[in-house]
Tab-separated table of C-alpha atoms in Angstrom:
chain	number	residue	atom	x	y	z
A	6	UNK	CA	-31.840	-5.080	46.631
A	7	UNK	CA	-30.610	-4.751	43.113
A	8	UNK	CA	-28.598	-1.784	44.346
A	9	UNK	CA	-26.623	-4.082	46.631
A	10	UNK	CA	-25.765	-6.364	43.800
A	11	UNK	CA	-24.448	-3.567	41.697
A	12	UNK	CA	-22.432	-2.090	44.506
A	13	UNK	CA	-20.796	-5.464	45.024
A	14	UNK	CA	-20.066	-5.789	41.366
A	15	UNK	CA	-18.692	-2.278	41.280
A	16	UNK	CA	-16.395	-3.011	44.213
A	17	UNK	CA	-15.153	-6.130	42.493
A	18	UNK	CA	-14.448	-4.159	39.377
A	19	UNK	CA	-12.641	-1.471	41.343
A	20	UNK	CA	-10.316	-4.086	42.754
A	21	UNK	CA	-9.389	-5.071	39.241
A	22	UNK	CA	-7.658	-2.569	36.990
A	23	UNK	CA	-9.938	0.343	36.367
A	24	UNK	CA	-10.159	0.829	32.645
A	25	UNK	CA	-12.110	3.684	31.188
A	26	UNK	CA	-14.452	1.156	29.674
A	27	UNK	CA	-14.834	-0.709	32.947
A	28	UNK	CA	-15.442	2.524	34.756
A	29	UNK	CA	-18.085	3.524	32.251
A	30	UNK	CA	-19.622	0.118	32.471
A	31	UNK	CA	-19.784	0.250	36.223
A	32	UNK	CA	-21.196	3.740	36.039
A	33	UNK	CA	-23.844	2.601	33.604
A	34	UNK	CA	-24.604	-0.251	35.921
A	35	UNK	CA	-25.022	1.971	38.925
A	36	UNK	CA	-27.191	4.409	37.044
A	37	UNK	CA	-29.294	1.656	35.625
A	38	UNK	CA	-29.613	-0.003	38.997
A	39	UNK	CA	-30.616	3.290	40.519
A	40	UNK	CA	-33.348	3.465	37.943
A	41	UNK	CA	-34.209	-0.130	38.675
A	42	UNK	CA	-33.637	-1.258	35.083
A	43	UNK	CA	-31.123	-4.037	35.573
A	44	UNK	CA	-32.088	-5.737	32.355
A	45	UNK	CA	-31.161	-2.707	30.294
A	46	UNK	CA	-27.872	-2.419	32.152
A	47	UNK	CA	-27.014	-6.008	31.356
A	48	UNK	CA	-27.740	-5.480	27.719
A	49	UNK	CA	-25.603	-2.340	27.662
A	50	UNK	CA	-22.799	-4.186	29.377
A	51	UNK	CA	-22.780	-6.878	26.723
A	52	UNK	CA	-22.675	-4.328	23.958
A	53	UNK	CA	-19.935	-2.093	25.310
A	54	UNK	CA	-17.633	-4.740	26.753
A	55	UNK	CA	-16.715	-7.345	24.156
A	56	UNK	CA	-14.659	-10.313	25.284
A	57	UNK	CA	-10.905	-10.565	24.749
A	58	UNK	CA	-10.646	-6.803	24.539
A	59	UNK	CA	-7.273	-5.501	23.379
A	60	UNK	CA	-8.050	-2.057	24.692
A	61	UNK	CA	-5.301	-0.295	26.592
A	62	UNK	CA	-6.495	0.394	30.136
A	63	UNK	CA	-6.991	3.939	31.326
A	64	UNK	CA	-3.999	5.617	32.884
A	65	UNK	CA	-3.523	9.141	34.186
A	66	UNK	CA	-0.272	9.414	32.325
A	67	UNK	CA	-2.026	8.796	29.067
A	68	UNK	CA	-4.888	11.072	29.984
A	69	UNK	CA	-2.633	14.001	30.791
A	70	UNK	CA	-0.220	13.363	27.941
A	71	UNK	CA	0.975	16.450	26.094
A	72	UNK	CA	0.385	17.218	22.446
A	73	UNK	CA	3.113	15.664	20.301
A	74	UNK	CA	4.454	19.017	19.168
A	75	UNK	CA	4.842	20.202	22.750
A	76	UNK	CA	6.683	17.144	23.977
A	77	UNK	CA	10.317	17.446	24.990
A	78	UNK	CA	12.675	14.608	24.065
A	79	UNK	CA	12.337	13.279	27.636
A	80	UNK	CA	8.552	13.368	27.398
A	81	UNK	CA	8.716	11.503	24.134
A	82	UNK	CA	10.964	8.854	25.578
A	83	UNK	CA	8.608	8.306	28.474
A	84	UNK	CA	5.521	8.229	26.266
A	85	UNK	CA	7.079	5.807	23.778
A	86	UNK	CA	8.083	3.548	26.628
A	87	UNK	CA	4.553	3.617	27.987
A	88	UNK	CA	3.127	2.732	24.569
A	89	UNK	CA	5.580	-0.135	24.212
A	90	UNK	CA	4.552	-1.475	27.620
A	91	UNK	CA	0.870	-1.039	26.848
A	92	UNK	CA	1.235	-2.924	23.586
A	93	UNK	CA	3.020	-5.703	25.387
A	94	UNK	CA	0.240	-6.052	27.940
A	95	UNK	CA	-2.719	-5.604	25.605
A	96	UNK	CA	-1.444	-7.443	22.526
A	97	UNK	CA	1.415	-9.504	23.882
A	98	UNK	CA	3.845	-8.189	21.281
A	99	UNK	CA	7.146	-6.482	21.927
A	100	UNK	CA	7.328	-3.468	19.662
A	101	UNK	CA	9.807	-0.701	19.107
A	102	UNK	CA	8.331	2.804	18.948
A	103	UNK	CA	10.512	5.405	17.323
A	104	UNK	CA	10.078	8.881	16.036
A	105	UNK	CA	12.255	9.793	13.056
A	106	UNK	CA	12.211	13.556	12.530
A	107	UNK	CA	11.804	15.372	9.202
A	108	UNK	CA	15.049	15.691	7.268
A	109	UNK	CA	16.230	19.207	6.492
A	110	UNK	CA	15.889	20.132	2.810
A	111	UNK	CA	13.625	17.229	1.968
A	112	UNK	CA	10.050	17.371	0.771
A	113	UNK	CA	8.531	14.073	-0.194
A	114	UNK	CA	6.547	13.535	-3.363
A	115	UNK	CA	5.012	10.514	-4.977
A	116	UNK	CA	4.529	9.879	-8.673
A	117	UNK	CA	2.446	7.040	-10.063
A	118	UNK	CA	2.332	5.932	-13.676
A	119	UNK	CA	-1.221	5.293	-14.816
A	120	UNK	CA	0.169	3.671	-17.952
A	121	UNK	CA	1.984	1.033	-15.949
A	122	UNK	CA	-0.323	0.346	-13.029
A	123	UNK	CA	-2.196	-2.871	-13.741
A	124	UNK	CA	-4.401	-2.968	-10.679
A	125	UNK	CA	-2.935	-6.046	-8.982
A	126	UNK	CA	-3.407	-4.591	-5.453
A	127	UNK	CA	-0.030	-5.761	-4.207
A	128	UNK	CA	0.535	-2.260	-2.852
A	129	UNK	CA	-2.630	-2.560	-0.782
A	130	UNK	CA	-1.513	-5.819	0.754
A	131	UNK	CA	1.958	-4.522	1.552
A	132	UNK	CA	0.492	-1.351	3.064
A	133	UNK	CA	-1.827	-3.254	5.379
A	134	UNK	CA	1.071	-5.397	6.542
A	135	UNK	CA	3.474	-2.522	7.057
A	136	UNK	CA	1.087	-0.153	8.768
A	137	UNK	CA	-0.652	-2.534	11.186
A	138	UNK	CA	-4.073	-1.842	9.768
A	139	UNK	CA	-7.112	-3.535	11.183
A	140	UNK	CA	-8.117	-6.760	9.416
A	141	UNK	CA	-11.629	-6.762	10.775
A	142	UNK	CA	-13.218	-4.302	10.102
A	143	UNK	CA	-10.992	-3.961	7.100
A	144	UNK	CA	-9.000	-0.758	6.870
A	145	UNK	CA	-6.933	-0.073	3.773
A	146	UNK	CA	-5.246	3.217	2.978
A	147	UNK	CA	-5.017	2.600	-0.764
A	148	UNK	CA	-8.112	2.391	-2.912
A	149	UNK	CA	-7.487	1.019	-6.381
A	150	UNK	CA	-10.285	2.313	-8.560
A	151	UNK	CA	-11.049	0.540	-11.804
A	152	UNK	CA	-12.435	2.744	-14.545
A	153	UNK	CA	-13.254	2.424	-18.226
A	154	UNK	CA	-10.429	3.450	-20.490
A	155	UNK	CA	-11.084	6.827	-22.019
A	156	UNK	CA	-13.264	8.025	-19.157
A	157	UNK	CA	-12.542	9.610	-15.846
A	158	UNK	CA	-15.655	9.373	-13.796
A	159	UNK	CA	-14.781	8.549	-10.209
A	160	UNK	CA	-18.435	7.952	-9.405
A	161	UNK	CA	-18.557	5.139	-11.938
A	162	UNK	CA	-15.239	3.709	-10.795
A	163	UNK	CA	-15.259	0.391	-9.001
A	164	UNK	CA	-12.896	-0.270	-6.113
A	165	UNK	CA	-14.371	-3.684	-5.335
A	166	UNK	CA	-13.437	-5.286	-8.654
A	167	UNK	CA	-12.373	-8.928	-8.654
A	168	UNK	CA	-9.301	-9.485	-10.765
A	169	UNK	CA	-8.678	-13.019	-11.985
A	170	UNK	CA	-6.382	-11.551	-14.593
A	171	UNK	CA	-5.502	-7.886	-14.556
A	172	UNK	CA	-5.295	-5.546	-16.385
A	173	UNK	CA	-8.697	-6.227	-17.851
A	174	UNK	CA	-9.140	-5.110	-21.425
A	175	UNK	CA	-10.669	-1.668	-21.714
A	176	UNK	CA	-10.000	-0.717	-18.112
A	177	UNK	CA	-7.446	1.360	-16.295
A	178	UNK	CA	-6.597	1.574	-12.637
A	179	UNK	CA	-6.241	4.602	-10.410
A	180	UNK	CA	-4.781	3.952	-6.966
A	181	UNK	CA	-5.790	6.682	-4.545
A	182	UNK	CA	-4.216	7.254	-1.157
A	183	UNK	CA	-3.417	10.295	0.972
A	184	UNK	CA	-2.083	13.023	-1.301
A	185	UNK	CA	-0.199	14.863	1.495
A	186	UNK	CA	-1.596	18.171	0.248
A	187	UNK	CA	0.342	21.386	0.646
A	188	UNK	CA	-2.947	23.136	1.354
A	189	UNK	CA	-4.624	20.397	3.368
A	190	UNK	CA	-8.329	20.852	4.038
A	191	UNK	CA	-8.246	18.102	6.651
A	192	UNK	CA	-5.893	19.839	9.084
A	193	UNK	CA	-7.859	23.075	8.986
A	194	UNK	CA	-11.057	21.537	10.266
A	195	UNK	CA	-9.560	19.641	13.184
A	196	UNK	CA	-11.002	21.199	16.351
A	197	UNK	CA	-8.178	19.930	18.583
A	198	UNK	CA	-5.220	20.275	16.197
A	199	UNK	CA	-4.535	16.574	16.331
A	200	UNK	CA	-3.492	16.577	12.683
A	201	UNK	CA	-0.945	18.859	11.057
A	202	UNK	CA	1.553	19.105	8.244
A	203	UNK	CA	5.176	18.280	8.979
A	204	UNK	CA	8.136	20.117	7.486
A	205	UNK	CA	8.810	17.396	4.947
A	206	UNK	CA	5.284	17.642	3.616
A	207	UNK	CA	3.668	14.726	5.378
A	208	UNK	CA	0.323	15.238	7.051
A	209	UNK	CA	0.336	13.331	10.319
A	210	UNK	CA	-2.088	12.515	13.120
A	211	UNK	CA	-1.363	12.282	16.817
A	212	UNK	CA	-3.539	9.268	17.604
A	213	UNK	CA	-3.465	10.039	21.312
A	214	UNK	CA	-4.780	13.521	20.693
A	215	UNK	CA	-7.470	12.691	18.138
A	216	UNK	CA	-10.981	12.824	19.556
A	217	UNK	CA	-12.550	10.962	16.647
A	218	UNK	CA	-14.924	13.677	15.461
A	219	UNK	CA	-14.191	12.729	11.829
A	220	UNK	CA	-14.414	16.293	10.533
A	221	UNK	CA	-11.180	15.629	8.647
A	222	UNK	CA	-12.728	12.660	6.882
A	223	UNK	CA	-15.536	14.857	5.673
A	224	UNK	CA	-13.089	17.534	4.566
A	225	UNK	CA	-10.766	15.266	2.586
A	226	UNK	CA	-11.675	15.299	-1.114
A	227	UNK	CA	-9.663	12.126	-1.767
A	228	UNK	CA	-11.401	9.999	0.885
A	229	UNK	CA	-7.974	9.147	2.205
A	230	UNK	CA	-8.779	8.963	5.894
A	231	UNK	CA	-10.104	5.937	7.722
A	232	UNK	CA	-11.823	5.675	11.076
A	233	UNK	CA	-11.343	2.949	13.672
A	234	UNK	CA	-14.907	2.130	14.572
A	235	UNK	CA	-13.683	-0.704	16.771
A	236	UNK	CA	-10.459	-1.690	18.434
A	237	UNK	CA	-8.280	-2.733	15.458
A	238	UNK	CA	-8.296	-6.486	15.093
A	239	UNK	CA	-5.084	-7.914	13.760
A	240	UNK	CA	-3.461	-11.245	14.463
A	241	UNK	CA	-0.473	-11.178	16.781
A	242	UNK	CA	1.863	-12.614	14.166
A	243	UNK	CA	0.895	-9.916	11.660
A	244	UNK	CA	1.940	-7.022	13.887
A	245	UNK	CA	4.893	-5.116	12.484
A	246	UNK	CA	7.079	-4.380	15.534
A	247	UNK	CA	8.964	-1.586	13.805
A	248	UNK	CA	6.628	1.288	14.579
A	249	UNK	CA	6.573	5.060	14.385
A	250	UNK	CA	4.659	7.199	16.865
A	251	UNK	CA	3.063	9.273	14.111
A	252	UNK	CA	2.686	6.541	11.538
A	253	UNK	CA	2.110	2.836	11.995
A	254	UNK	CA	1.791	2.168	15.716
A	255	UNK	CA	-1.349	0.260	16.557
A	256	UNK	CA	-4.187	2.733	16.691
A	257	UNK	CA	-6.646	2.852	19.565
A	258	UNK	CA	-10.359	2.674	18.948
A	259	UNK	CA	-12.105	5.842	17.873
A	260	UNK	CA	-9.317	7.654	16.051
A	261	UNK	CA	-8.725	8.570	12.448
A	262	UNK	CA	-5.764	7.184	10.536
A	263	UNK	CA	-4.327	7.535	7.050
A	264	UNK	CA	-1.330	7.006	4.790
A	265	UNK	CA	1.821	8.774	5.950
A	266	UNK	CA	4.069	7.746	3.031
A	267	UNK	CA	5.450	5.210	5.585
A	268	UNK	CA	7.330	7.990	7.347
A	269	UNK	CA	9.025	5.566	9.748
A	270	UNK	CA	10.691	4.104	6.644
A	271	UNK	CA	11.056	7.069	4.341
A	272	UNK	CA	12.618	9.370	6.919
A	273	UNK	CA	15.353	6.784	7.220
A	274	UNK	CA	16.004	6.742	3.491
A	275	UNK	CA	13.931	3.709	2.567
A	276	UNK	CA	11.111	3.557	0.076
A	277	UNK	CA	7.470	3.260	1.117
A	278	UNK	CA	6.123	-0.285	1.436
A	279	UNK	CA	3.688	0.142	-1.463
A	280	UNK	CA	6.514	1.072	-3.816
A	281	UNK	CA	8.603	-1.904	-2.797
A	282	UNK	CA	5.686	-4.251	-3.387
A	283	UNK	CA	4.735	-2.910	-6.817
A	284	UNK	CA	5.871	-5.399	-9.474
A	285	UNK	CA	5.268	-3.047	-12.392
A	286	UNK	CA	7.489	-0.137	-11.390
A	287	UNK	CA	4.581	2.270	-11.586
A	288	UNK	CA	5.379	3.996	-8.305
A	289	UNK	CA	8.127	6.556	-7.841
A	290	UNK	CA	9.039	8.283	-4.631
A	291	UNK	CA	11.598	10.895	-3.787
A	292	UNK	CA	12.636	14.344	-2.755
A	293	UNK	CA	10.978	16.996	-4.875
A	294	UNK	CA	13.529	19.624	-3.798
A	295	UNK	CA	16.361	17.622	-5.330
A	296	UNK	CA	16.361	18.454	-9.079
A	297	UNK	CA	18.039	15.142	-9.937
A	298	UNK	CA	15.611	12.890	-8.098
A	299	UNK	CA	13.394	10.577	-10.116
A	300	UNK	CA	10.269	12.425	-9.054
A	301	UNK	CA	11.670	15.767	-10.214
A	302	UNK	CA	12.688	14.194	-13.513
A	303	UNK	CA	9.183	12.851	-13.998
A	304	UNK	CA	7.553	16.175	-13.215
A	305	UNK	CA	9.861	17.847	-15.720
A	306	UNK	CA	9.620	15.378	-18.575
A	307	UNK	CA	6.269	13.585	-18.336
A	308	UNK	CA	2.637	14.468	-18.779
A	309	UNK	CA	1.519	14.837	-15.205
A	310	UNK	CA	-2.033	14.668	-13.930
A	311	UNK	CA	-3.166	15.963	-10.559
A	312	UNK	CA	-6.322	14.462	-9.130
A	313	UNK	CA	-8.954	17.114	-8.361
A	314	UNK	CA	-6.483	19.873	-9.105
A	315	UNK	CA	-9.290	22.421	-9.272
A	316	UNK	CA	-9.886	22.148	-5.527
A	317	UNK	CA	-6.584	23.897	-4.822
A	318	UNK	CA	-5.350	21.307	-2.378
A	319	UNK	CA	-1.866	21.274	-4.027
A	320	UNK	CA	-1.129	17.572	-3.529
A	321	UNK	CA	2.319	15.997	-3.297
A	322	UNK	CA	0.988	13.004	-5.184
A	323	UNK	CA	1.149	13.050	-8.965
A	324	UNK	CA	-0.114	10.725	-11.664
A	325	UNK	CA	1.761	10.590	-14.930
A	326	UNK	CA	1.596	8.922	-18.310
A	327	UNK	CA	4.369	7.346	-20.295
B	15	UNK	CA	-8.701	-48.400	-37.268
B	16	UNK	CA	-10.492	-45.157	-36.636
B	17	UNK	CA	-8.976	-44.854	-33.180
B	18	UNK	CA	-5.504	-45.422	-34.624
B	19	UNK	CA	-6.150	-42.689	-37.111
B	20	UNK	CA	-7.204	-40.318	-34.382
B	21	UNK	CA	-4.172	-41.159	-32.295
B	22	UNK	CA	-1.856	-40.486	-35.182
B	23	UNK	CA	-3.590	-37.157	-35.870
B	24	UNK	CA	-3.221	-36.123	-32.225
B	25	UNK	CA	0.444	-37.119	-32.191
B	26	UNK	CA	0.940	-35.121	-35.371
B	27	UNK	CA	-0.723	-32.083	-33.789
B	28	UNK	CA	1.205	-32.360	-30.525
B	29	UNK	CA	4.666	-33.165	-31.843
B	30	UNK	CA	5.115	-32.265	-35.462
B	31	UNK	CA	3.317	-28.949	-35.695
B	32	UNK	CA	5.056	-27.171	-32.768
B	33	UNK	CA	8.460	-28.283	-33.963
B	34	UNK	CA	7.694	-26.815	-37.366
B	35	UNK	CA	6.661	-23.496	-35.872
B	36	UNK	CA	9.816	-23.402	-33.747
B	37	UNK	CA	12.054	-23.281	-36.764
B	38	UNK	CA	15.763	-22.604	-36.323
B	39	UNK	CA	15.458	-23.183	-32.645
B	40	UNK	CA	17.416	-26.358	-32.240
B	41	UNK	CA	20.225	-25.839	-34.653
B	42	UNK	CA	22.980	-23.296	-34.412
B	43	UNK	CA	25.436	-22.262	-37.068
B	44	UNK	CA	27.431	-25.451	-36.690
B	45	UNK	CA	24.341	-27.555	-36.782
B	46	UNK	CA	24.673	-28.849	-33.210
B	47	UNK	CA	21.734	-29.261	-30.936
B	48	UNK	CA	22.081	-26.475	-28.402
B	49	UNK	CA	18.833	-25.196	-27.016
B	50	UNK	CA	17.630	-27.564	-24.322
B	51	UNK	CA	14.975	-25.139	-23.276
B	52	UNK	CA	12.544	-24.509	-26.065
B	53	UNK	CA	12.033	-20.795	-26.302
B	54	UNK	CA	9.094	-19.319	-28.089
B	55	UNK	CA	9.931	-15.890	-29.314
B	56	UNK	CA	7.034	-13.488	-29.400
B	57	UNK	CA	9.013	-10.330	-29.552
B	58	UNK	CA	8.778	-9.023	-33.080
B	59	UNK	CA	8.011	-10.964	-36.261
B	60	UNK	CA	11.566	-11.047	-37.538
B	61	UNK	CA	12.999	-12.166	-34.215
B	62	UNK	CA	12.701	-15.829	-34.959
B	63	UNK	CA	16.368	-16.467	-35.376
B	64	UNK	CA	18.383	-16.481	-32.184
B	65	UNK	CA	21.276	-14.922	-34.053
B	66	UNK	CA	19.281	-11.752	-34.383
B	67	UNK	CA	20.437	-10.736	-30.919
B	68	UNK	CA	22.827	-13.472	-29.787
B	69	UNK	CA	26.252	-13.782	-31.396
B	70	UNK	CA	26.052	-17.525	-31.083
B	71	UNK	CA	24.049	-19.842	-28.951
B	72	UNK	CA	27.157	-21.213	-27.280
B	73	UNK	CA	27.802	-17.853	-25.718
B	74	UNK	CA	24.395	-16.309	-25.270
B	75	UNK	CA	25.669	-13.437	-23.164
B	76	UNK	CA	27.498	-12.028	-26.166
B	77	UNK	CA	25.000	-9.900	-27.979
B	78	UNK	CA	24.859	-8.734	-31.531
B	79	UNK	CA	23.610	-5.291	-32.483
B	80	UNK	CA	21.635	-4.742	-35.650
B	81	UNK	CA	24.783	-3.320	-37.196
B	82	UNK	CA	26.533	-6.625	-36.608
B	83	UNK	CA	28.811	-5.276	-33.868
B	84	UNK	CA	29.207	-7.218	-30.672
B	85	UNK	CA	28.118	-5.810	-27.332
B	86	UNK	CA	27.677	-6.914	-23.753
B	87	UNK	CA	25.277	-4.173	-22.802
B	88	UNK	CA	21.659	-5.261	-22.660
B	89	UNK	CA	20.225	-1.712	-22.542
B	90	UNK	CA	22.234	-0.863	-25.626
B	91	UNK	CA	20.749	-3.787	-27.505
B	92	UNK	CA	17.171	-3.085	-26.419
B	93	UNK	CA	17.631	0.639	-26.921
B	94	UNK	CA	18.106	0.140	-30.647
B	95	UNK	CA	14.357	-0.072	-31.028
B	96	UNK	CA	13.097	1.186	-27.657
B	97	UNK	CA	14.866	4.508	-27.753
B	98	UNK	CA	12.379	6.449	-25.677
B	99	UNK	CA	12.346	3.830	-22.965
B	100	UNK	CA	16.139	3.740	-22.979
B	101	UNK	CA	16.263	7.512	-22.591
B	102	UNK	CA	13.834	7.336	-19.671
B	103	UNK	CA	15.806	4.505	-18.152
B	104	UNK	CA	19.032	6.484	-18.455
B	105	UNK	CA	17.347	9.373	-16.668
B	106	UNK	CA	16.178	6.979	-13.966
B	107	UNK	CA	12.526	7.460	-14.798
B	108	UNK	CA	11.737	4.016	-16.225
B	109	UNK	CA	11.849	0.915	-14.094
B	110	UNK	CA	11.383	-0.019	-10.486
B	111	UNK	CA	13.108	2.049	-7.824
B	112	UNK	CA	15.386	-0.055	-5.659
B	113	UNK	CA	17.486	0.670	-2.619
B	114	UNK	CA	15.501	3.544	-1.135
B	115	UNK	CA	14.946	7.090	-2.325
B	116	UNK	CA	17.994	8.542	-0.601
B	117	UNK	CA	20.720	6.316	-1.991
B	118	UNK	CA	19.135	4.681	-5.003
B	119	UNK	CA	20.917	1.662	-6.333
B	120	UNK	CA	21.638	1.444	-10.057
B	121	UNK	CA	18.443	0.731	-11.929
B	122	UNK	CA	17.637	-2.865	-12.793
B	123	UNK	CA	18.522	-3.775	-16.371
B	124	UNK	CA	15.751	-4.527	-18.861
B	125	UNK	CA	15.738	-8.306	-18.524
B	126	UNK	CA	15.301	-8.219	-14.741
B	127	UNK	CA	11.655	-7.341	-15.302
B	128	UNK	CA	10.969	-8.065	-18.976
B	129	UNK	CA	11.525	-11.527	-20.389
B	130	UNK	CA	13.229	-10.637	-23.694
B	131	UNK	CA	11.675	-13.474	-25.645
B	132	UNK	CA	8.137	-12.399	-24.842
B	133	UNK	CA	8.503	-8.960	-23.312
B	134	UNK	CA	4.864	-8.109	-22.774
B	135	UNK	CA	4.066	-8.121	-19.066
B	136	UNK	CA	2.004	-11.181	-18.271
B	137	UNK	CA	-1.447	-10.652	-16.863
B	138	UNK	CA	-1.553	-11.367	-13.181
B	139	UNK	CA	-4.065	-12.211	-10.529
B	140	UNK	CA	-5.110	-9.288	-8.410
B	141	UNK	CA	-5.089	-9.572	-4.644
B	142	UNK	CA	-8.452	-9.943	-3.039
B	143	UNK	CA	-10.875	-7.099	-3.161
B	144	UNK	CA	-11.747	-5.117	-0.053
B	145	UNK	CA	-14.947	-6.191	1.618
B	146	UNK	CA	-17.949	-4.025	0.971
B	147	UNK	CA	-18.927	-2.075	4.059
B	148	UNK	CA	-21.602	-3.908	5.946
B	149	UNK	CA	-24.103	-1.115	6.115
B	150	UNK	CA	-27.135	-2.788	4.681
B	151	UNK	CA	-26.375	-1.465	1.223
B	152	UNK	CA	-27.446	-3.867	-1.447
B	153	UNK	CA	-24.536	-5.113	-3.546
B	154	UNK	CA	-24.541	-3.489	-6.970
B	155	UNK	CA	-27.502	-1.395	-5.962
B	156	UNK	CA	-28.478	0.983	-8.759
B	157	UNK	CA	-27.305	4.489	-8.083
B	158	UNK	CA	-30.305	6.768	-8.198
């Protein structure tokens, strides 16, 4: 009796587009019905299928997609087109997916002046906007940690400080984001090689290859990686249509993401969004292989501090003092 | 009577006292009234007179070095005292990067970011804090 009902429902679902979620739901339904526990099935259905889902439906093309590093230019073109179409159907936004490649003879490095940073979090806001991060649950790549001047205890730092007027007396601010390590612990632990280091020093993630095991999050000593526990929620008007496959395209649910030094911008010669937003001039970005670049000048002439240097991660992110 | 007294005291405080503290502001060498905008200098104690840096208030873009020579270069003027900053700025290390890392534009001059009459960066309001993760952790729970 209840079996009939579920078969009908399943048939109806099959006539609609078969998403992975829908399929799972139907499967759960059938199993539950077989067990005669319709109530449980209904409850499960409510939990796993929220309304107004922006999830991209299942497709064989996506399922059998190659690893990014094995894709030929034709493959890439096809995949990017598919992602653009999917975004249009699921979010209703026309986006442009591109894939700027590493530039020969360039290795990116970031330098941040702890003397100048005043903790106003404008970098955080610009980053969220640029990189299409989820607004709810909130995902932010940059953590600005407030600490007492004269101390350096990250455990006692506060990243949730409210700042009516910053800098507060007796405090200093340490923005932490992905350090793009030269010896990255996060890429070593990935069981599916979904994250790797590019030639220009940027550690990237193939969001379509990530299985969401979060080993990399556990391995990262800078807590730079974030996990999409839900489908990222961001208003349609806040979506940045200028997207990179490896950087700021809208992430699916269940994958890890992190700062990529805005590679869709920086590989085209622009500065990262956080740097452009900083009103104090504390952030410097450039090519560390060029001896005349600002970053090289800073490393030569300033007192430079490397966060958790003793771990041997060899970051490309440096703090300095004036 | 008492109210009149109070009013006159308040007027004195509001009008007379500030104008006293803004000495030399409204008269130039010729004695004309020139500064429409009242500028409070909080740069260094001796910088009360406009002529310290400006040749004359009719042509405020002409600058006067401490030696008395004229100059048009703002970094040169500021660099008289802020030598280290000037050196960093010349090397491209001080100041905000503009125009991208590949083809950087010439650095912004001092007064694009620092107001020369009160050069200390104003305190600003920070953007809103990230929400605490909703994991049932008590806010400001003691760390044990």
